Coordinates of C-alpha atoms in Angstrom, one line a residue:
X1 CA -28.1 5.0 -3.0
X2 CA -25.6 2.9 -1.1
X3 CA -24.8 3.3 2.6
X4 CA -21.9 5.7 3.3
X5 CA -18.4 4.3 3.5
X6 CA -17.2 4.5 7.1
X7 CA -13.6 4.2 8.0
X8 CA -12.3 4.6 11.6
X9 CA -8.7 5.4 12.4
X10 CA -6.7 5.5 15.6
X11 CA -4.6 8.6 15.5
X12 CA -1.7 8.8 18.0
X13 CA -2.2 12.4 19.2
X14 CA -4.6 14.3 21.5
X15 CA -8.0 15.2 20.1
X16 CA -7.2 19.0 20.2
X17 CA -4.1 18.4 18.0
X18 CA -5.9 16.2 15.5
X19 CA -8.8 18.6 15.3
X20 CA -6.5 21.4 14.5
X21 CA -4.8 19.3 11.8
X22 CA -8.2 18.9 10.0
X23 CA -8.4 22.6 9.1
X24 CA -4.9 24.1 9.5
X25 CA -3.6 24.7 5.9
X26 CA 0.1 24.0 6.9
X27 CA -0.9 20.6 8.3
X28 CA -3.2 19.8 5.4
X29 CA -0.5 20.4 2.8
X30 CA 1.5 17.7 4.5
X31 CA -1.0 14.9 5.0
X32 CA -4.0 15.7 2.7
X33 CA -3.1 17.3 -0.6
X34 CA -0.5 19.3 -2.6
X35 CA -2.7 22.4 -2.7
X36 CA -5.0 23.6 0.0
X37 CA -7.1 26.7 0.5
X38 CA -8.9 27.0 3.8
X39 CA -10.6 30.0 5.2
X40 CA -13.3 29.1 7.8
X41 CA -16.2 29.3 7.9
X42 CA -16.4 29.9 4.1
X43 CA -13.9 27.8 2.3
X44 CA -12.3 24.3 2.5
X45 CA -10.7 23.2 -0.8
X46 CA -7.8 20.9 -1.8
X47 CA -6.5 19.6 -5.1
X48 CA -3.4 18.2 -6.8
X49 CA -1.9 15.0 -8.3
X50 CA -2.6 12.9 -5.2
X51 CA -6.3 13.9 -5.1
X52 CA -8.9 12.1 -7.2
X53 CA -9.9 14.5 -10.0
X54 CA -7.5 16.9 -8.5
X55 CA -7.1 19.1 -11.5
X56 CA -8.9 21.9 -9.6
X57 CA -10.7 22.2 -6.2
X58 CA -14.1 20.6 -6.3
X59 CA -15.1 20.9 -2.7
X60 CA -17.7 23.1 -1.0
X61 CA -17.6 23.5 2.8
X62 CA -20.8 22.5 4.6
X63 CA -19.9 22.6 8.2
X64 CA -16.8 23.0 10.5
X65 CA -16.5 23.1 14.3
X66 CA -13.9 22.0 16.9
X67 CA -14.7 18.3 16.4
X68 CA -15.6 17.9 12.7
X69 CA -15.4 19.2 9.1
X70 CA -17.9 18.3 6.4
X71 CA -17.8 19.2 2.8
X72 CA -19.5 18.5 -0.5
X73 CA -17.1 17.0 -3.1
X74 CA -17.9 16.8 -6.8
X75 CA -16.6 13.5 -8.2
X76 CA -17.4 12.1 -11.7
X77 CA -20.3 14.6 -12.0
X78 CA -21.9 13.6 -8.6
X79 CA -21.8 15.7 -5.5
X80 CA -20.7 13.5 -2.7
X81 CA -20.4 14.3 1.0
X82 CA -17.3 13.7 3.1
X83 CA -17.1 14.2 6.9
X84 CA -14.2 13.8 9.2
X85 CA -15.0 13.8 12.9
X86 CA -12.9 13.2 16.0
X87 CA -13.4 12.0 19.6
X88 CA -10.8 11.4 22.4
X89 CA -9.5 8.0 23.1
X90 CA -7.7 7.8 26.4
X91 CA -6.1 11.3 26.3
X92 CA -3.1 10.7 24.1
X93 CA -5.0 9.1 21.2
X94 CA -7.9 10.1 19.0
X95 CA -10.5 8.1 17.1
X96 CA -11.2 9.7 13.8
X97 CA -14.2 8.7 11.8
X98 CA -14.5 9.3 8.0
X99 CA -17.9 9.1 6.4
X100 CA -18.1 9.2 2.6
X101 CA -21.2 9.0 0.5
X102 CA -21.5 7.7 -3.1
X103 CA -19.0 4.9 -2.8
X104 CA -20.0 1.7 -4.5
X105 CA -17.6 -1.3 -4.4
X106 CA -18.7 -2.2 -7.9
X107 CA -16.8 0.8 -9.1
X108 CA -13.6 -0.6 -7.6
X109 CA -14.1 -3.8 -9.6
X110 CA -15.2 -2.2 -12.9
X111 CA -13.3 1.1 -12.7
X112 CA -16.4 2.7 -14.1
X113 CA -16.1 5.8 -11.8
X114 CA -13.2 7.6 -10.1
X115 CA -15.3 7.2 -6.9
X116 CA -14.1 3.6 -6.8
X117 CA -10.8 4.8 -5.4
X118 CA -12.3 6.5 -2.4
X119 CA -11.9 3.7 0.1
X120 CA -8.2 3.2 -0.5
X121 CA -7.7 7.0 -1.0
X122 CA -9.0 7.7 2.5
X123 CA -6.9 4.9 4.0
X124 CA -3.8 6.5 2.5
X125 CA -4.8 9.9 3.8
X126 CA -5.7 8.9 7.3
X127 CA -2.5 6.9 7.7
X128 CA -0.6 9.9 6.4
X129 CA -2.3 12.0 9.1
X130 CA -1.1 9.6 11.8
X131 CA 2.4 9.5 10.4
X132 CA 2.5 13.3 10.2
X133 CA 1.5 13.8 13.8
X134 CA 4.1 11.3 15.0
X135 CA 6.8 13.1 13.1
X136 CA 7.5 10.1 10.8
X137 CA 8.4 10.2 7.1
X138 CA 5.3 9.8 5.0
X139 CA 4.8 7.0 2.5
X140 CA 4.2 8.4 -1.0
X141 CA 0.5 8.6 -2.1
X142 CA -1.0 7.5 -5.4
X143 CA -0.5 10.0 -8.2
X144 CA -3.9 9.9 -10.0
X145 CA -2.4 11.7 -13.0
X146 CA 0.2 9.0 -13.8
X147 CA 0.3 5.5 -15.1
X148 CA 3.8 4.9 -13.6
X149 CA 3.0 2.7 -10.6
X150 CA 6.3 2.6 -8.7
X151 CA 7.3 3.6 -5.2
X152 CA 10.5 3.3 -3.2
X153 CA 10.6 3.5 0.6
X154 CA 13.3 2.9 3.2
X155 CA 12.4 0.6 6.1
X156 CA 14.4 0.5 9.4
X157 CA 14.6 -3.3 9.4
X158 CA 16.7 -6.0 7.8
X159 CA 15.9 -7.4 4.4
X160 CA 15.2 -10.8 6.1
X161 CA 12.6 -9.1 8.4
X162 CA 10.9 -7.3 5.5
X163 CA 10.8 -10.4 3.3
X164 CA 9.2 -12.4 6.1
X165 CA 6.7 -9.6 6.7
X166 CA 5.5 -9.6 3.0
X167 CA 5.5 -13.4 2.5
X168 CA 4.3 -14.9 5.7
X169 CA 0.5 -15.3 5.9
X170 CA 0.2 -14.4 9.6
X171 CA 2.5 -11.4 9.4
X172 CA 0.8 -10.0 6.3
X173 CA -2.6 -10.4 7.8
X174 CA -1.6 -8.5 10.9
X175 CA -0.2 -5.3 9.2
X176 CA -2.5 -5.3 6.2
X177 CA -5.6 -5.7 8.4
X178 CA -7.3 -8.3 6.2
X179 CA -6.9 -12.1 6.1
X180 CA -4.4 -13.1 3.5
X181 CA -3.0 -16.6 2.8
X182 CA 0.2 -17.1 0.9
X183 CA 2.1 -20.0 -0.5
X184 CA 5.6 -18.3 -0.8
X185 CA 7.1 -20.3 -3.6
X186 CA 7.0 -20.2 -7.4
X187 CA 3.6 -21.3 -8.6
X188 CA 2.0 -20.8 -5.2
X189 CA -1.2 -19.0 -4.5
X190 CA -1.9 -15.7 -2.7
X191 CA -5.5 -15.3 -1.6
X192 CA -7.1 -12.2 -0.3
X193 CA -9.6 -13.4 2.2
X194 CA -8.0 -16.9 2.5
X195 CA -7.9 -19.9 0.2
X196 CA -11.4 -21.2 1.2
X197 CA -13.1 -17.8 0.4
X198 CA -11.2 -16.9 -2.8
X199 CA -11.8 -19.1 -5.8
X200 CA -9.5 -17.0 -8.0
X201 CA -6.3 -16.4 -6.0
X202 CA -3.3 -14.5 -7.4
X203 CA -0.3 -16.5 -8.5
X204 CA 3.2 -16.3 -7.1
X205 CA 5.6 -15.9 -10.1
X206 CA 9.0 -15.5 -8.5
X207 CA 10.5 -15.8 -5.0
X208 CA 14.1 -14.9 -4.2
X209 CA 14.6 -15.0 -0.4
X210 CA 15.3 -11.6 1.1
X211 CA 15.4 -10.0 -2.4
X212 CA 12.3 -10.3 -4.5
X213 CA 8.6 -11.4 -4.4
X214 CA 6.5 -11.3 -7.6
X215 CA 2.8 -11.8 -7.8
X216 CA 0.5 -12.0 -10.8
X217 CA -2.9 -10.3 -9.9
X218 CA -4.6 -11.1 -13.2
X219 CA -6.3 -8.2 -15.0
X220 CA -4.8 -5.6 -12.7
X221 CA -1.2 -6.6 -13.5
X222 CA 1.9 -8.0 -11.9
X223 CA 3.2 -6.7 -8.6
X224 CA 7.0 -6.8 -7.9
X225 CA 8.5 -6.3 -4.4
X226 CA 12.3 -5.8 -4.6
X227 CA 14.4 -5.5 -1.5
X228 CA 17.9 -4.2 -1.1
X229 CA 19.3 -4.4 2.5
X230 CA 22.2 -2.5 3.9
X231 CA 23.3 -1.6 7.4
X232 CA 20.2 -3.1 9.0
X233 CA 17.9 -1.1 6.8
X234 CA 16.0 -2.0 3.6
X235 CA 15.2 -0.1 0.4
X236 CA 11.8 -1.5 -0.7
X237 CA 10.8 -0.9 -4.3
X238 CA 7.2 -1.8 -5.3
X239 CA 6.2 -1.8 -8.9
X240 CA 2.9 -2.6 -10.7
X241 CA 3.2 -3.5 -14.4
X242 CA 1.2 -5.3 -17.1
X243 CA -2.1 -3.4 -16.5
X244 CA -4.3 -1.6 -19.0
X245 CA -2.6 1.8 -19.4
X246 CA -5.9 3.3 -20.4
X247 CA -7.5 2.2 -17.1
X248 CA -4.9 2.1 -14.4
X249 CA -6.0 0.1 -11.3
X250 CA -5.7 3.2 -9.0
X251 CA -8.0 1.7 -6.3
X252 CA -5.9 -1.4 -5.9
X253 CA -2.6 0.5 -6.0
X254 CA -3.9 2.9 -3.4
X255 CA -4.5 -0.1 -1.2
X256 CA -0.9 -1.3 -1.7
X257 CA 0.4 2.1 -0.8
X258 CA -1.6 2.4 2.4
X259 CA -0.5 -1.1 3.2
X260 CA 3.2 -0.2 2.7
X261 CA 2.8 2.7 5.1
X262 CA 1.4 0.2 7.7
X263 CA 4.2 -2.3 6.9
X264 CA 6.8 0.3 7.8
X265 CA 5.0 1.1 11.1
X266 CA 4.7 -2.6 11.9
X267 CA 8.4 -3.2 11.4
X268 CA 9.7 0.0 12.9
X269 CA 7.5 0.7 16.0
X270 CA 8.1 -1.2 19.2
X271 CA 4.5 -0.6 20.3
X272 CA 2.9 -0.9 16.9
X273 CA -0.8 -0.3 16.6
X274 CA -2.6 -0.2 13.3
X275 CA -4.0 3.2 12.1
X276 CA -7.0 1.9 10.2
X277 CA -9.3 0.1 12.7
X278 CA -11.1 -3.2 11.8

């Protein structure tokens, strides 16, 4: 068995407030899932379109206290274990740690199991939690029942600022939280991890300054970023196309969506700090 997936997030709220949000049904329906049933100490369940295998609740509560909640979660026929725990970080912030068993990165690559989406799923969820507790509008999450990979968000920044933030290597690396190198011209390369460490980079197909950026990711399809600026704000439309409809790249798309949430924060917040910690 692989080691548990561990994700740490910096949540901009006191530990008592974050702890309450982990088990309060009204909070959970905002940042975690469409449908929630919580009755401690006996039940903690959630399901819906934005939950992997969310046709019905598949969770079983194992433990809950004032600092953590742990539950079994049946995914692709395997009972996994998820735990969310919190600790104070300077009074007005909280460190939240997610531990998830039965995650294998090979499932991300092969798509063999729905468990391959767990890393990007939890990044979306934890960023949602931060946004919720800050009172910000949430970025849409992945719909695991759909093959329509399209999202529209409004960003409180000019089209020129947004375009720079999605095409400049240094800027993208900052908000995405992972080294990325980009040649922002038609026929250029985009390499996750940098050109030296990525022998098969994506290919830039189209660049229209302040309006469009299109990247061919190979087997997982083509990503198109369209920008429409007005009044100092920008409507960003992100579309993924050209993928196998029978095997949608949900893991990668979830990564894009959690990235878009952080992109909004990066451009809109004067004292920006990433939610997902390196």
